[in-house]
């Protein structure tokens, strides 16, 4: 992905430190995130540019799609947390809470496991109803 340095550094404390500190990334201006899902990063970039959390708005009866969407939103939250973008984290939590309140779907076991493994116990997703 090609991203304007000034823009991403305004949004993300992680990129601000990586690109303006004493790390090798600050010289090369390249930050590799091989362990992160490219789809999540693409969605994160869209959120960064629009301040809108792009996700599936599905029928409440389509529990499979809603469960997958909850998983993607949780994964996106974990990425925003890693990148230290608190505004994006809050926007994602708002969508998660809204979706959970408006549906009969609960996060899948693998989604709960991903959140519990990827965030501290004080993290907002830990407080979501399951």
mmCIF file of N, CA and C in Angstrom:
data_model
loop_
_atom_site.group_PDB
_atom_site.id
_atom_site.type_symbol
_atom_site.label_atom_id
_atom_site.label_comp_id
_atom_site.label_asym_id
_atom_site.label_seq_id
_atom_site.Cartn_x
_atom_site.Cartn_y
_atom_site.Cartn_z
ATOM 1 N N UNK A 1 0.846 -1.181 0.000
ATOM 2 C CA UNK A 1 0.000 0.000 0.000
ATOM 3 C C UNK A 1 0.886 1.237 0.000
ATOM 4 N N UNK A 2 0.465 2.216 -0.747
ATOM 5 C CA UNK A 2 1.134 3.510 -0.740
ATOM 6 C C UNK A 2 0.236 4.469 0.031
ATOM 7 N N UNK A 3 0.790 5.103 1.053
ATOM 8 C CA UNK A 3 0.011 6.001 1.901
ATOM 9 C C UNK A 3 0.829 7.260 2.138
ATOM 10 N N UNK A 4 0.157 8.400 2.104
ATOM 11 C CA UNK A 4 0.843 9.660 2.354
ATOM 12 C C UNK A 4 1.325 9.691 3.808
ATOM 13 N N UNK A 5 2.614 9.884 3.979
ATOM 14 C CA UNK A 5 3.238 9.807 5.305
ATOM 15 C C UNK A 5 2.619 10.784 6.298
ATOM 16 N N UNK A 6 2.460 12.027 5.904
ATOM 17 C CA UNK A 6 1.944 13.038 6.828
ATOM 18 C C UNK A 6 0.542 12.664 7.306
ATOM 19 N N UNK A 7 -0.272 12.164 6.395
ATOM 20 C CA UNK A 7 -1.651 11.820 6.741
ATOM 21 C C UNK A 7 -1.705 10.659 7.725
ATOM 22 N N UNK A 8 -0.979 9.593 7.438
ATOM 23 C CA UNK A 8 -1.040 8.416 8.319
ATOM 24 C C UNK A 8 -0.385 8.704 9.668
ATOM 25 N N UNK A 9 0.615 9.563 9.682
ATOM 26 C CA UNK A 9 1.261 9.918 10.950
ATOM 27 C C UNK A 9 0.346 10.779 11.829
ATOM 28 N N UNK A 10 -0.550 11.543 11.210
ATOM 29 C CA UNK A 10 -1.525 12.320 11.983
ATOM 30 C C UNK A 10 -2.523 11.404 12.679
ATOM 31 N N UNK A 11 -2.841 10.289 12.049
ATOM 32 C CA UNK A 11 -3.861 9.376 12.568
ATOM 33 C C UNK A 11 -3.295 8.319 13.512
ATOM 34 N N UNK A 12 -2.077 7.875 13.266
ATOM 35 C CA UNK A 12 -1.543 6.702 13.954
ATOM 36 C C UNK A 12 -0.249 7.013 14.700
ATOM 37 N N UNK A 13 -0.284 6.829 16.010
ATOM 38 C CA UNK A 13 0.930 7.022 16.816
ATOM 39 C C UNK A 13 1.997 5.994 16.449
ATOM 40 N N UNK A 14 1.570 4.798 16.059
ATOM 41 C CA UNK A 14 2.508 3.752 15.642
ATOM 42 C C UNK A 14 3.314 4.217 14.428
ATOM 43 N N UNK A 15 2.625 4.704 13.394
ATOM 44 C CA UNK A 15 3.331 5.157 12.193
ATOM 45 C C UNK A 15 4.138 6.420 12.478
ATOM 46 N N UNK A 16 3.628 7.279 13.335
ATOM 47 C CA UNK A 16 4.371 8.491 13.695
ATOM 48 C C UNK A 16 5.714 8.106 14.305
ATOM 49 N N UNK A 17 5.710 7.137 15.201
ATOM 50 C CA UNK A 17 6.957 6.689 15.834
ATOM 51 C C UNK A 17 7.850 5.952 14.838
ATOM 52 N N UNK A 18 7.239 5.103 14.021
ATOM 53 C CA UNK A 18 8.029 4.296 13.079
ATOM 54 C C UNK A 18 8.692 5.149 12.012
ATOM 55 N N UNK A 19 8.013 6.184 11.562
ATOM 56 C CA UNK A 19 8.524 6.966 10.434
ATOM 57 C C UNK A 19 9.292 8.216 10.855
ATOM 58 N N UNK A 20 9.247 8.548 12.125
ATOM 59 C CA UNK A 20 9.941 9.758 12.574
ATOM 60 C C UNK A 20 10.919 9.506 13.711
ATOM 61 N N UNK A 21 11.156 8.255 14.003
ATOM 62 C CA UNK A 21 12.031 7.933 15.125
ATOM 63 C C UNK A 21 13.377 7.420 14.670
ATOM 64 N N UNK A 22 13.919 6.555 15.482
ATOM 65 C CA UNK A 22 15.242 6.001 15.223
ATOM 66 C C UNK A 22 15.170 4.606 14.621
ATOM 67 N N UNK A 23 14.035 4.225 14.138
ATOM 68 C CA UNK A 23 13.870 2.914 13.528
ATOM 69 C C UNK A 23 14.365 2.946 12.091
ATOM 70 N N UNK A 24 14.684 1.773 11.562
ATOM 71 C CA UNK A 24 15.141 1.709 10.168
ATOM 72 C C UNK A 24 14.038 2.156 9.210
ATOM 73 N N UNK A 25 12.764 2.000 9.629
ATOM 74 C CA UNK A 25 11.640 2.412 8.778
ATOM 75 C C UNK A 25 11.629 3.913 8.541
ATOM 76 N N UNK A 26 12.168 4.678 9.477
ATOM 77 C CA UNK A 26 12.171 6.128 9.309
ATOM 78 C C UNK A 26 13.104 6.567 8.188
ATOM 79 N N UNK A 27 14.117 5.764 7.904
ATOM 80 C CA UNK A 27 15.018 6.074 6.792
ATOM 81 C C UNK A 27 14.447 5.584 5.469
ATOM 82 N N UNK A 28 13.979 4.354 5.452
ATOM 83 C CA UNK A 28 13.470 3.756 4.212
ATOM 84 C C UNK A 28 12.064 4.237 3.878
ATOM 85 N N UNK A 29 11.340 4.750 4.881
ATOM 86 C CA UNK A 29 9.944 5.175 4.719
ATOM 87 C C UNK A 29 9.062 4.014 4.273
ATOM 88 N N UNK A 30 9.408 2.820 4.750
ATOM 89 C CA UNK A 30 8.636 1.606 4.460
ATOM 90 C C UNK A 30 8.383 0.891 5.783
ATOM 91 N N UNK A 31 7.114 0.624 6.053
ATOM 92 C CA UNK A 31 6.739 -0.122 7.256
ATOM 93 C C UNK A 31 6.049 -1.394 6.793
ATOM 94 N N UNK A 32 6.638 -2.513 7.133
ATOM 95 C CA UNK A 32 6.059 -3.801 6.742
ATOM 96 C C UNK A 32 5.244 -4.354 7.907
ATOM 97 N N UNK A 33 4.062 -4.850 7.571
ATOM 98 C CA UNK A 33 3.174 -5.448 8.565
ATOM 99 C C UNK A 33 2.745 -6.827 8.064
ATOM 100 N N UNK A 34 3.677 -7.761 7.964
ATOM 101 C CA UNK A 34 3.376 -9.052 7.342
ATOM 102 C C UNK A 34 2.360 -9.896 8.108
ATOM 103 N N UNK A 35 2.226 -9.662 9.400
ATOM 104 C CA UNK A 35 1.297 -10.473 10.185
ATOM 105 C C UNK A 35 -0.137 -9.942 10.136
ATOM 106 N N UNK A 36 -0.338 -8.799 9.489
ATOM 107 C CA UNK A 36 -1.672 -8.210 9.427
ATOM 108 C C UNK A 36 -2.356 -8.506 8.101
ATOM 109 N N UNK A 37 -3.668 -8.640 8.172
ATOM 110 C CA UNK A 37 -4.494 -8.958 7.015
ATOM 111 C C UNK A 37 -4.575 -7.743 6.081
ATOM 112 N N UNK A 38 -4.201 -7.890 4.805
ATOM 113 C CA UNK A 38 -4.278 -6.774 3.861
ATOM 114 C C UNK A 38 -5.699 -6.214 3.711
ATOM 115 N N UNK A 39 -6.712 -7.077 3.806
ATOM 116 C CA UNK A 39 -8.099 -6.592 3.732
ATOM 117 C C UNK A 39 -8.399 -5.655 4.891
ATOM 118 N N UNK A 40 -7.931 -6.018 6.076
ATOM 119 C CA UNK A 40 -8.130 -5.152 7.239
ATOM 120 C C UNK A 40 -7.425 -3.816 7.035
ATOM 121 N N UNK A 41 -6.210 -3.853 6.503
ATOM 122 C CA UNK A 41 -5.476 -2.608 6.306
ATOM 123 C C UNK A 41 -6.161 -1.747 5.252
ATOM 124 N N UNK A 42 -6.688 -2.359 4.211
ATOM 125 C CA UNK A 42 -7.419 -1.619 3.186
ATOM 126 C C UNK A 42 -8.660 -0.954 3.788
ATOM 127 N N UNK A 43 -9.380 -1.695 4.622
ATOM 128 C CA UNK A 43 -10.553 -1.136 5.294
ATOM 129 C C UNK A 43 -10.134 -0.032 6.257
ATOM 130 N N UNK A 44 -9.010 -0.226 6.926
ATOM 131 C CA UNK A 44 -8.490 0.799 7.834
ATOM 132 C C UNK A 44 -8.173 2.086 7.066
ATOM 133 N N UNK A 45 -7.557 1.958 5.901
ATOM 134 C CA UNK A 45 -7.244 3.148 5.097
ATOM 135 C C UNK A 45 -8.517 3.884 4.695
ATOM 136 N N UNK A 46 -9.551 3.136 4.329
ATOM 137 C CA UNK A 46 -10.829 3.765 3.974
ATOM 138 C C UNK A 46 -11.400 4.507 5.182
ATOM 139 N N UNK A 47 -11.330 3.892 6.350
ATOM 140 C CA UNK A 47 -11.800 4.535 7.579
ATOM 141 C C UNK A 47 -10.987 5.790 7.869
ATOM 142 N N UNK A 48 -9.693 5.695 7.697
ATOM 143 C CA UNK A 48 -8.808 6.826 7.935
ATOM 144 C C UNK A 48 -9.170 8.026 7.055
ATOM 145 N N UNK A 49 -9.513 7.748 5.805
ATOM 146 C CA UNK A 49 -9.804 8.821 4.855
ATOM 147 C C UNK A 49 -11.224 9.371 4.970
ATOM 148 N N UNK A 50 -12.164 8.543 5.406
ATOM 149 C CA UNK A 50 -13.569 8.964 5.384
ATOM 150 C C UNK A 50 -14.190 9.131 6.761
ATOM 151 N N UNK A 51 -13.535 8.621 7.785
ATOM 152 C CA UNK A 51 -14.099 8.580 9.138
ATOM 153 C C UNK A 51 -15.408 7.797 9.188
ATOM 154 N N UNK A 52 -15.567 6.866 8.253
ATOM 155 C CA UNK A 52 -16.737 5.991 8.200
ATOM 156 C C UNK A 52 -16.244 4.550 8.252
ATOM 157 N N UNK A 53 -16.833 3.759 9.141
ATOM 158 C CA UNK A 53 -16.475 2.343 9.242
ATOM 159 C C UNK A 53 -17.242 1.601 8.159
ATOM 160 N N UNK A 54 -16.530 1.147 7.140
ATOM 161 C CA UNK A 54 -17.151 0.430 6.028
ATOM 162 C C UNK A 54 -17.310 -1.036 6.412
ATOM 163 N N UNK A 55 -18.561 -1.480 6.397
ATOM 164 C CA UNK A 55 -18.830 -2.880 6.742
ATOM 165 C C UNK A 55 -20.150 -3.292 6.112
ATOM 166 N N UNK A 56 -20.421 -4.570 6.163
ATOM 167 C CA UNK A 56 -21.649 -5.105 5.566
ATOM 168 C C UNK A 56 -22.844 -4.688 6.412
ATOM 169 N N UNK A 57 -23.832 -4.133 5.753
ATOM 170 C CA UNK A 57 -25.107 -3.844 6.415
ATOM 171 C C UNK A 57 -26.047 -4.947 5.967
ATOM 172 N N UNK A 58 -26.134 -5.990 6.751
ATOM 173 C CA UNK A 58 -26.866 -7.163 6.300
ATOM 174 C C UNK A 58 -28.173 -7.340 7.055
ATOM 175 N N UNK A 59 -28.985 -8.153 6.465
ATOM 176 C CA UNK A 59 -30.264 -8.513 7.040
ATOM 177 C C UNK A 59 -30.029 -9.269 8.342
ATOM 178 N N UNK A 60 -30.806 -8.935 9.343
ATOM 179 C CA UNK A 60 -30.672 -9.576 10.650
ATOM 180 C C UNK A 60 -30.841 -11.087 10.569
ATOM 181 N N UNK A 61 -31.585 -11.551 9.580
ATOM 182 C CA UNK A 61 -31.805 -12.993 9.435
ATOM 183 C C UNK A 61 -30.602 -13.712 8.833
ATOM 184 N N UNK A 62 -29.695 -12.956 8.242
ATOM 185 C CA UNK A 62 -28.503 -13.555 7.632
ATOM 186 C C UNK A 62 -27.413 -13.652 8.700
ATOM 187 N N UNK A 63 -27.572 -14.599 9.600
ATOM 188 C CA UNK A 63 -26.669 -14.683 10.749
ATOM 189 C C UNK A 63 -25.229 -15.002 10.357
ATOM 190 N N UNK A 64 -25.042 -15.769 9.295
ATOM 191 C CA UNK A 64 -23.682 -16.112 8.860
ATOM 192 C C UNK A 64 -22.926 -14.859 8.423
ATOM 193 N N UNK A 65 -23.567 -14.033 7.582
ATOM 194 C CA UNK A 65 -22.918 -12.809 7.105
ATOM 195 C C UNK A 65 -22.682 -11.846 8.263
ATOM 196 N N UNK A 66 -23.653 -11.751 9.166
ATOM 197 C CA UNK A 66 -23.488 -10.855 10.317
ATOM 198 C C UNK A 66 -22.347 -11.324 11.219
ATOM 199 N N UNK A 67 -22.234 -12.622 11.416
ATOM 200 C CA UNK A 67 -21.145 -13.165 12.228
ATOM 201 C C UNK A 67 -19.791 -12.871 11.584
ATOM 202 N N UNK A 68 -19.712 -13.027 10.266
ATOM 203 C CA UNK A 68 -18.472 -12.723 9.544
ATOM 204 C C UNK A 68 -18.147 -11.239 9.640
ATOM 205 N N UNK A 69 -19.178 -10.392 9.558
ATOM 206 C CA UNK A 69 -18.962 -8.955 9.651
ATOM 207 C C UNK A 69 -18.459 -8.577 11.045
ATOM 208 N N UNK A 70 -19.026 -9.176 12.079
ATOM 209 C CA UNK A 70 -18.541 -8.923 13.440
ATOM 210 C C UNK A 70 -17.072 -9.320 13.573
ATOM 211 N N UNK A 71 -16.708 -10.437 12.955
ATOM 212 C CA UNK A 71 -15.312 -10.881 12.996
ATOM 213 C C UNK A 71 -14.404 -9.857 12.304
ATOM 214 N N UNK A 72 -14.824 -9.387 11.130
ATOM 215 C CA UNK A 72 -14.016 -8.388 10.410
ATOM 216 C C UNK A 72 -13.892 -7.093 11.217
ATOM 217 N N UNK A 73 -14.983 -6.669 11.847
ATOM 218 C CA UNK A 73 -14.932 -5.449 12.655
ATOM 219 C C UNK A 73 -13.997 -5.613 13.854
ATOM 220 N N UNK A 74 -14.045 -6.759 14.493
ATOM 221 C CA UNK A 74 -13.140 -7.012 15.626
ATOM 222 C C UNK A 74 -11.688 -7.058 15.161
ATOM 223 N N UNK A 75 -11.452 -7.668 14.020
ATOM 224 C CA UNK A 75 -10.101 -7.723 13.462
ATOM 225 C C UNK A 75 -9.613 -6.317 13.109
ATOM 226 N N UNK A 76 -10.508 -5.503 12.549
ATOM 227 C CA UNK A 76 -10.181 -4.118 12.225
ATOM 228 C C UNK A 76 -9.867 -3.335 13.503
ATOM 229 N N UNK A 77 -10.640 -3.571 14.551
ATOM 230 C CA UNK A 77 -10.388 -2.909 15.831
ATOM 231 C C UNK A 77 -8.985 -3.246 16.345
ATOM 232 N N UNK A 78 -8.626 -4.521 16.286
ATOM 233 C CA UNK A 78 -7.306 -4.936 16.766
ATOM 234 C C UNK A 78 -6.190 -4.277 15.961
ATOM 235 N N UNK A 79 -6.399 -4.111 14.653
ATOM 236 C CA UNK A 79 -5.403 -3.420 13.829
ATOM 237 C C UNK A 79 -5.298 -1.954 14.249
ATOM 238 N N UNK A 80 -6.436 -1.278 14.412
ATOM 239 C CA UNK A 80 -6.420 0.128 14.829
ATOM 240 C C UNK A 80 -5.761 0.275 16.199
ATOM 241 N N UNK A 81 -5.992 -0.699 17.070
ATOM 242 C CA UNK A 81 -5.353 -0.696 18.389
ATOM 243 C C UNK A 81 -3.835 -0.822 18.236
ATOM 244 N N UNK A 82 -3.403 -1.749 17.413
ATOM 245 C CA UNK A 82 -1.966 -1.941 17.169
ATOM 246 C C UNK A 82 -1.333 -0.667 16.609
ATOM 247 N N UNK A 83 -2.070 0.011 15.719
ATOM 248 C CA UNK A 83 -1.556 1.220 15.080
ATOM 249 C C UNK A 83 -1.753 2.458 15.955
ATOM 250 N N UNK A 84 -2.363 2.275 17.102
ATOM 251 C CA UNK A 84 -2.597 3.352 18.069
ATOM 252 C C UNK A 84 -3.368 4.516 17.448
ATOM 253 N N UNK A 85 -4.475 4.159 16.803
ATOM 254 C CA UNK A 85 -5.372 5.148 16.211
ATOM 255 C C UNK A 85 -6.662 5.116 17.029
ATOM 256 N N UNK A 86 -6.704 5.939 18.057
ATOM 257 C CA UNK A 86 -7.791 5.887 19.030
ATOM 258 C C UNK A 86 -9.118 6.377 18.459
ATOM 259 N N UNK A 87 -9.073 7.328 17.555
ATOM 260 C CA UNK A 87 -10.309 7.804 16.925
ATOM 261 C C UNK A 87 -10.956 6.670 16.131
ATOM 262 N N UNK A 88 -10.166 5.938 15.376
ATOM 263 C CA UNK A 88 -10.697 4.808 14.608
ATOM 264 C C UNK A 88 -11.189 3.707 15.536
ATOM 265 N N UNK A 89 -10.455 3.448 16.603
ATOM 266 C CA UNK A 89 -10.880 2.427 17.568
ATOM 267 C C UNK A 89 -12.259 2.763 18.123
ATOM 268 N N UNK A 90 -12.476 4.022 18.487
ATOM 269 C CA UNK A 90 -13.772 4.432 19.031
ATOM 270 C C UNK A 90 -14.882 4.293 18.000
ATOM 271 N N UNK A 91 -14.596 4.658 16.757
ATOM 272 C CA UNK A 91 -15.604 4.541 15.695
ATOM 273 C C UNK A 91 -15.992 3.079 15.475
ATOM 274 N N UNK A 92 -15.018 2.201 15.505
ATOM 275 C CA UNK A 92 -15.284 0.766 15.300
ATOM 276 C C UNK A 92 -16.102 0.212 16.463
ATOM 277 N N UNK A 93 -15.771 0.599 17.682
ATOM 278 C CA UNK A 93 -16.527 0.137 18.851
ATOM 279 C C UNK A 93 -17.978 0.601 18.753
ATOM 280 N N UNK A 94 -18.200 1.835 18.320
ATOM 281 C CA UNK A 94 -19.574 2.334 18.170
ATOM 282 C C UNK A 94 -20.367 1.467 17.204
ATOM 283 N N UNK A 95 -19.753 1.091 16.090
ATOM 284 C CA UNK A 95 -20.431 0.240 15.108
ATOM 285 C C UNK A 95 -20.668 -1.150 15.688
ATOM 286 N N UNK A 96 -19.685 -1.705 16.367
ATOM 287 C CA UNK A 96 -19.844 -3.025 16.983
ATOM 288 C C UNK A 96 -20.997 -3.035 17.987
ATOM 289 N N UNK A 97 -21.043 -2.048 18.854
ATOM 290 C CA UNK A 97 -22.106 -1.975 19.858
ATOM 291 C C UNK A 97 -23.463 -1.828 19.180
ATOM 292 N N UNK A 98 -23.533 -0.961 18.184
ATOM 293 C CA UNK A 98 -24.788 -0.773 17.450
ATOM 294 C C UNK A 98 -25.243 -2.069 16.788
ATOM 295 N N UNK A 99 -24.323 -2.741 16.105
ATOM 296 C CA UNK A 99 -24.666 -3.993 15.424
ATOM 297 C C UNK A 99 -25.112 -5.064 16.413
ATOM 298 N N UNK A 100 -24.419 -5.175 17.530
ATOM 299 C CA UNK A 100 -24.780 -6.188 18.524
ATOM 300 C C UNK A 100 -26.128 -5.884 19.175
ATOM 301 N N UNK A 101 -26.419 -4.601 19.373
ATOM 302 C CA UNK A 101 -27.697 -4.220 19.972
ATOM 303 C C UNK A 101 -28.874 -4.418 19.022
ATOM 304 N N UNK A 102 -28.614 -4.364 17.721
ATOM 305 C CA UNK A 102 -29.690 -4.448 16.735
ATOM 306 C C UNK A 102 -29.885 -5.843 16.162
ATOM 307 N N UNK A 103 -29.131 -6.805 16.619
ATOM 308 C CA UNK A 103 -29.242 -8.140 16.028
ATOM 309 C C UNK A 103 -29.308 -9.209 17.104
ATOM 310 N N UNK A 104 -29.606 -10.400 16.659
ATOM 311 C CA UNK A 104 -29.636 -11.550 17.561
ATOM 312 C C UNK A 104 -28.338 -12.343 17.468
ATOM 313 N N UNK A 105 -27.383 -11.832 16.731
ATOM 314 C CA UNK A 105 -26.131 -12.549 16.490
ATOM 315 C C UNK A 105 -25.128 -12.223 17.591
ATOM 316 N N UNK A 106 -24.435 -13.242 18.038
ATOM 317 C CA UNK A 106 -23.331 -13.042 18.970
ATOM 318 C C UNK A 106 -22.042 -13.407 18.236
ATOM 319 N N UNK A 107 -20.925 -12.844 18.660
ATOM 320 C CA UNK A 107 -19.664 -13.173 17.986
ATOM 321 C C UNK A 107 -19.367 -14.670 18.068
ATOM 322 N N UNK A 108 -18.801 -15.189 16.998
ATOM 323 C CA UNK A 108 -18.411 -16.598 16.954
ATOM 324 C C UNK A 108 -17.281 -16.846 17.952
ATOM 325 N N UNK A 109 -17.134 -18.080 18.343
ATOM 326 C CA UNK A 109 -16.093 -18.456 19.304
ATOM 327 C C UNK A 109 -14.715 -18.026 18.821
ATOM 328 N N UNK A 110 -14.427 -18.232 17.522
ATOM 329 C CA UNK A 110 -13.108 -17.852 17.005
ATOM 330 C C UNK A 110 -12.908 -16.340 17.035
ATOM 331 N N UNK A 111 -13.992 -15.566 16.945
ATOM 332 C CA UNK A 111 -13.889 -14.109 17.034
ATOM 333 C C UNK A 111 -13.565 -13.698 18.467
ATOM 334 N N UNK A 112 -14.270 -14.281 19.416
ATOM 335 C CA UNK A 112 -14.014 -13.986 20.831
ATOM 336 C C UNK A 112 -12.571 -14.360 21.181
ATOM 337 N N UNK A 113 -12.133 -15.515 20.722
ATOM 338 C CA UNK A 113 -10.765 -15.971 20.973
ATOM 339 C C UNK A 113 -9.749 -14.986 20.386
ATOM 340 N N UNK A 114 -9.998 -14.527 19.152
ATOM 341 C CA UNK A 114 -9.092 -13.577 18.495
ATOM 342 C C UNK A 114 -8.994 -12.289 19.319
ATOM 343 N N UNK A 115 -10.131 -11.783 19.781
ATOM 344 C CA UNK A 115 -10.143 -10.547 20.570
ATOM 345 C C UNK A 115 -9.420 -10.751 21.897
ATOM 346 N N UNK A 116 -9.697 -11.847 22.569
ATOM 347 C CA UNK A 116 -9.071 -12.096 23.865
ATOM 348 C C UNK A 116 -7.564 -12.289 23.741
ATOM 349 N N UNK A 117 -7.136 -12.920 22.664
ATOM 350 C CA UNK A 117 -5.690 -13.112 22.456
ATOM 351 C C UNK A 117 -5.000 -11.833 22.009
ATOM 352 N N UNK A 118 -5.730 -10.964 21.309
ATOM 353 C CA UNK A 118 -5.102 -9.809 20.681
ATOM 354 C C UNK A 118 -5.228 -8.502 21.421
ATOM 355 N N UNK A 119 -5.833 -8.522 22.616
ATOM 356 C CA UNK A 119 -6.010 -7.262 23.329
ATOM 357 C C UNK A 119 -5.964 -7.488 24.839
ATOM 358 N N UNK A 120 -5.619 -6.438 25.584
ATOM 359 C CA UNK A 120 -5.581 -6.572 27.043
ATOM 360 C C UNK A 120 -6.994 -6.644 27.627
ATOM 361 N N UNK A 121 -7.106 -7.127 28.839
ATOM 362 C CA UNK A 121 -8.421 -7.281 29.476
ATOM 363 C C UNK A 121 -9.142 -5.954 29.660
ATOM 364 N N UNK A 122 -8.425 -4.860 29.660
ATOM 365 C CA UNK A 122 -9.043 -3.540 29.807
ATOM 366 C C UNK A 122 -9.591 -3.004 28.486
ATOM 367 N N UNK A 123 -9.380 -3.720 27.406
ATOM 368 C CA UNK A 123 -9.791 -3.279 26.075
ATOM 369 C C UNK A 123 -11.319 -3.281 25.937
ATOM 370 N N UNK A 124 -11.899 -2.266 25.293
ATOM 371 C CA UNK A 124 -13.354 -2.197 25.134
ATOM 372 C C UNK A 124 -14.016 -3.450 24.545
ATOM 373 N N UNK A 125 -13.408 -4.137 23.572
ATOM 374 C CA UNK A 125 -14.094 -5.333 23.056
ATOM 375 C C UNK A 125 -14.325 -6.411 24.112
ATOM 376 N N UNK A 126 -13.532 -6.426 25.161
ATOM 377 C CA UNK A 126 -13.720 -7.416 26.230
ATOM 378 C C UNK A 126 -15.045 -7.176 26.958
ATOM 379 N N UNK A 127 -15.544 -5.960 26.862
ATOM 380 C CA UNK A 127 -16.772 -5.609 27.575
ATOM 381 C C UNK A 127 -18.024 -5.822 26.728
ATOM 382 N N UNK A 128 -17.845 -6.196 25.475
ATOM 383 C CA UNK A 128 -19.000 -6.430 24.608
ATOM 384 C C UNK A 128 -19.740 -7.678 25.059
ATOM 385 N N UNK A 129 -21.043 -7.675 24.880
ATOM 386 C CA UNK A 129 -21.813 -8.861 25.293
ATOM 387 C C UNK A 129 -21.515 -10.055 24.396
ATOM 388 N N UNK A 130 -21.349 -11.193 25.010
ATOM 389 C CA UNK A 130 -21.167 -12.434 24.248
ATOM 390 C C UNK A 130 -22.120 -13.490 24.769
#
